[in-house]
PDB file of C-alpha atoms in Angstrom:
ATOM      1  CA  UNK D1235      56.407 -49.629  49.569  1.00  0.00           C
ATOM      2  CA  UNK D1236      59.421 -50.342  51.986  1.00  0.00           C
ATOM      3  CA  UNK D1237      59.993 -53.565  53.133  1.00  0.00           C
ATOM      4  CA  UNK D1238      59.828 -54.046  56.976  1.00  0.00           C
ATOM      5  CA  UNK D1239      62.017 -56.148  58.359  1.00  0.00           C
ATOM      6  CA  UNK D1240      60.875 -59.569  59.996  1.00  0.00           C
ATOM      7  CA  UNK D1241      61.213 -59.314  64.073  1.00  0.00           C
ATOM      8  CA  UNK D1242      61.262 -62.871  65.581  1.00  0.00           C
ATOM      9  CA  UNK D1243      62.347 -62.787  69.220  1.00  0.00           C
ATOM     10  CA  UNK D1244      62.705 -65.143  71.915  1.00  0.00           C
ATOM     11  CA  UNK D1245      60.356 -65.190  74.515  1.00  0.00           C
ATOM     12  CA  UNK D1246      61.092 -64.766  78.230  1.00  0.00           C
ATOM     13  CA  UNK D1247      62.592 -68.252  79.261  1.00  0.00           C
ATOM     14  CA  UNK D1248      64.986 -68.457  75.974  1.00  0.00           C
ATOM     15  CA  UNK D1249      68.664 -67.582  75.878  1.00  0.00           C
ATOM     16  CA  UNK D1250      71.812 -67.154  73.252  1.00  0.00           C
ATOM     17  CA  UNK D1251      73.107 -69.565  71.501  1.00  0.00           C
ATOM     18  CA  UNK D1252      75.779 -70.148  69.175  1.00  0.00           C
ATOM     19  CA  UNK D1253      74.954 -69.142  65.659  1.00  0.00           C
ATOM     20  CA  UNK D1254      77.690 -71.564  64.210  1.00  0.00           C
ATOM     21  CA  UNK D1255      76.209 -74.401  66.320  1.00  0.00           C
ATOM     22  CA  UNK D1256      73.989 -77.247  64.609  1.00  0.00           C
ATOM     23  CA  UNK D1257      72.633 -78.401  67.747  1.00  0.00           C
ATOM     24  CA  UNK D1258      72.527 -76.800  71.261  1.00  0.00           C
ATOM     25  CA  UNK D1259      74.547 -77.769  74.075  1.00  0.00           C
ATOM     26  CA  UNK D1260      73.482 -75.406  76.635  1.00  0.00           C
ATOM     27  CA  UNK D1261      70.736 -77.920  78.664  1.00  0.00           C
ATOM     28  CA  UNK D1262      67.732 -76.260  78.396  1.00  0.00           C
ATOM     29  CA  UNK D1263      64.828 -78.211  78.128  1.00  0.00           C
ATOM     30  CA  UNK D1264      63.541 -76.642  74.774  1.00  0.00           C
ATOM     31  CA  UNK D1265      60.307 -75.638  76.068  1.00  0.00           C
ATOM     32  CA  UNK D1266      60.544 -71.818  75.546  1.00  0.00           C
ATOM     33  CA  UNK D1267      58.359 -69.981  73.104  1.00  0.00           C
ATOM     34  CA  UNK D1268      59.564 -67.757  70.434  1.00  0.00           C
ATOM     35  CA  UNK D1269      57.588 -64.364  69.241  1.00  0.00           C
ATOM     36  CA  UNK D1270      56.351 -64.050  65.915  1.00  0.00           C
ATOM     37  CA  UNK D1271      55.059 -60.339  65.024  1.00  0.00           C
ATOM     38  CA  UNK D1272      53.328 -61.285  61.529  1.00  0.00           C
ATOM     39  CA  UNK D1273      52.872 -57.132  61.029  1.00  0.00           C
ATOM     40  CA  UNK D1274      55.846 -57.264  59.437  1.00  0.00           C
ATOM     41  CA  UNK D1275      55.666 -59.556  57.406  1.00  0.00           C
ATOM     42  CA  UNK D1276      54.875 -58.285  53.690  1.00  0.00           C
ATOM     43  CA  UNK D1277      51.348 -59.329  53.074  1.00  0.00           C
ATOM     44  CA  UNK D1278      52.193 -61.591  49.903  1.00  0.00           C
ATOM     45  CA  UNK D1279      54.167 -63.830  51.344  1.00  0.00           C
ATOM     46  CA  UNK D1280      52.687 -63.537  55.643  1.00  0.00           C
ATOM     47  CA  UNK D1281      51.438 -66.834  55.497  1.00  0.00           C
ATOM     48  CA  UNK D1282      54.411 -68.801  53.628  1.00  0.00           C
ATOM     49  CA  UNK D1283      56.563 -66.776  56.350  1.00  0.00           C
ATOM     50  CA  UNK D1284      54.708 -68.263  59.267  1.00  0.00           C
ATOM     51  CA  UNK D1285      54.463 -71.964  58.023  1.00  0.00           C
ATOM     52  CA  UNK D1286      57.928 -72.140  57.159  1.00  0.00           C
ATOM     53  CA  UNK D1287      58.612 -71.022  60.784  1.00  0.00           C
ATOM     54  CA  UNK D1288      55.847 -73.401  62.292  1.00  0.00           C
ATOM     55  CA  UNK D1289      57.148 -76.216  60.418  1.00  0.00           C
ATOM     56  CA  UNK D1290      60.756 -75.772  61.828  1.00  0.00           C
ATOM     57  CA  UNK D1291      60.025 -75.764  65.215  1.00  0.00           C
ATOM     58  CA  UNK D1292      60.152 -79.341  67.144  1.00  0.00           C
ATOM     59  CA  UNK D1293      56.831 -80.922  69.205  1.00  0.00           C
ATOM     60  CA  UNK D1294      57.091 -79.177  72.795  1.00  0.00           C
ATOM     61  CA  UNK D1295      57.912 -76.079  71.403  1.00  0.00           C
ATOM     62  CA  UNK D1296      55.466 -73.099  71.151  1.00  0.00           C
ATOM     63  CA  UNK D1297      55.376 -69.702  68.891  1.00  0.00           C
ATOM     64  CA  UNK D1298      53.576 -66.835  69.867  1.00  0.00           C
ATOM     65  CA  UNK D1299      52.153 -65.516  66.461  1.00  0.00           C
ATOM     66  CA  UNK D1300      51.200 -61.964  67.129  1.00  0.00           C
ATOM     67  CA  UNK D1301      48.337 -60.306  63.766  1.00  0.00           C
ATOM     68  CA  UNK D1302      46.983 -57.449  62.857  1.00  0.00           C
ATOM     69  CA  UNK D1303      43.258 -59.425  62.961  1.00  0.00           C
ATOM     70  CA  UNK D1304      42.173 -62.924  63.816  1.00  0.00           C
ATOM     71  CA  UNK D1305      43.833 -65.079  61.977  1.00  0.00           C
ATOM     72  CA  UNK D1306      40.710 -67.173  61.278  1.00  0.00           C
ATOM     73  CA  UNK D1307      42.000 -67.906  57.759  1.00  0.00           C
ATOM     74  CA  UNK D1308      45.355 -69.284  58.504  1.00  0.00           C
ATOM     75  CA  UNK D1309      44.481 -71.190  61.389  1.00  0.00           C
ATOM     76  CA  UNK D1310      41.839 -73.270  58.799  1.00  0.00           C
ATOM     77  CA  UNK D1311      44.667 -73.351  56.460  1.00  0.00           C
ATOM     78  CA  UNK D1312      46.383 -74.679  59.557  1.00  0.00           C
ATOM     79  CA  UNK D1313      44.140 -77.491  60.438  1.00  0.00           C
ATOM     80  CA  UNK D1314      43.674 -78.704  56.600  1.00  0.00           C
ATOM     81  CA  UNK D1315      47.765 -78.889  55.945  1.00  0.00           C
ATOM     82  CA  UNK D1316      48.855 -79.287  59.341  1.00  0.00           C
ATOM     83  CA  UNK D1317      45.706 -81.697  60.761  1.00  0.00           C
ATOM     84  CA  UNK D1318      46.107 -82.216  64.726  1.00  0.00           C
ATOM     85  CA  UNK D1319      49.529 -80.966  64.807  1.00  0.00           C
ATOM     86  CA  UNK D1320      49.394 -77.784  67.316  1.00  0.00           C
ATOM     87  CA  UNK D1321      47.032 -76.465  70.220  1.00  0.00           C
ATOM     88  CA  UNK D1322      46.310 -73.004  69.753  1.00  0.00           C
ATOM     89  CA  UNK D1323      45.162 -70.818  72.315  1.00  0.00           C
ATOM     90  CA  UNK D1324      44.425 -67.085  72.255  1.00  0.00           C
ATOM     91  CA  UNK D1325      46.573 -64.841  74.410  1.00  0.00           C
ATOM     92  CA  UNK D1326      45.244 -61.189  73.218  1.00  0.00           C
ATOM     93  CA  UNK D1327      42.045 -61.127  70.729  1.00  0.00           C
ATOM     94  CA  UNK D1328      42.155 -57.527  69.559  1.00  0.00           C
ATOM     95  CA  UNK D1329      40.949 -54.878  68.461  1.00  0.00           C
ATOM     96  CA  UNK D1330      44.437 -53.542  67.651  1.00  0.00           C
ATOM     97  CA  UNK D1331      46.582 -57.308  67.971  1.00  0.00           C
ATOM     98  CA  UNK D1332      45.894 -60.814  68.381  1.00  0.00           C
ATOM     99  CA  UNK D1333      48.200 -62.723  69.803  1.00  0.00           C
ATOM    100  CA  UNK D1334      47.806 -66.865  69.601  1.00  0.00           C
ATOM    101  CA  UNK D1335      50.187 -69.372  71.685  1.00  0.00           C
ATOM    102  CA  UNK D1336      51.202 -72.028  69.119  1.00  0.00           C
ATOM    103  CA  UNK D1337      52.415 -75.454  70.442  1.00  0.00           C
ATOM    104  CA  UNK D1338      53.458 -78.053  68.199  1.00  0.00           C
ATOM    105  CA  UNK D1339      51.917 -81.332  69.746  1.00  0.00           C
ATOM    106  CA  UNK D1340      53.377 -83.325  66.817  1.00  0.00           C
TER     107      UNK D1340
END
């Protein structure tokens, strides 16, 4: 088996910044979401992958977690580590992708 490699890209509102730079400095207002297309992610470690990048994003911001199936699983998984911390809503519920708006309330 090949390892794929892990896509994560911005969504339409977001914009470059510098990779050297600890903060940004560019005046947006942070409210952009970010795509991320769990598919690729190797199957041991999918849902380590998308906590650690839930848990680095700031309250305002959103993710767009795109699966393979519903992630019915990781959203309990969710709810019991993360308790009251995001709204989800369903963008795309299948049969080939489900796509979820994450927003970290939090």
């Amino acid at each position: 088996m090949t390892a794929e490699p892990i896509r994560i890209t911005a969504g339409a509102n977001a914009h470059e910044h510098e990779p050297a730079a600890a903060t940004c400095t560019c005046g947006h207002d942070g409210s952009e979401s970010m795509v991320l297309d769990s598919r690729t992610i190797p199957h041991a470690i999918r849902h380590a992958a998308i906590f650690g990048a839930l848990e680095a994003i700031q309250p305002g911001i959103s993710l767009d977690l795109m699966a393979s199936h519903d992630p019915l699983p990781l959203l309990a998984q969710l709810e019991r580590n993360h308790p009251n911390t995001f709204s989800i809503t369903y963008l795309e519920s299948g049969p080939d992708v489900w796509t979820l708006h994450l927003t970290r309330i939090l």
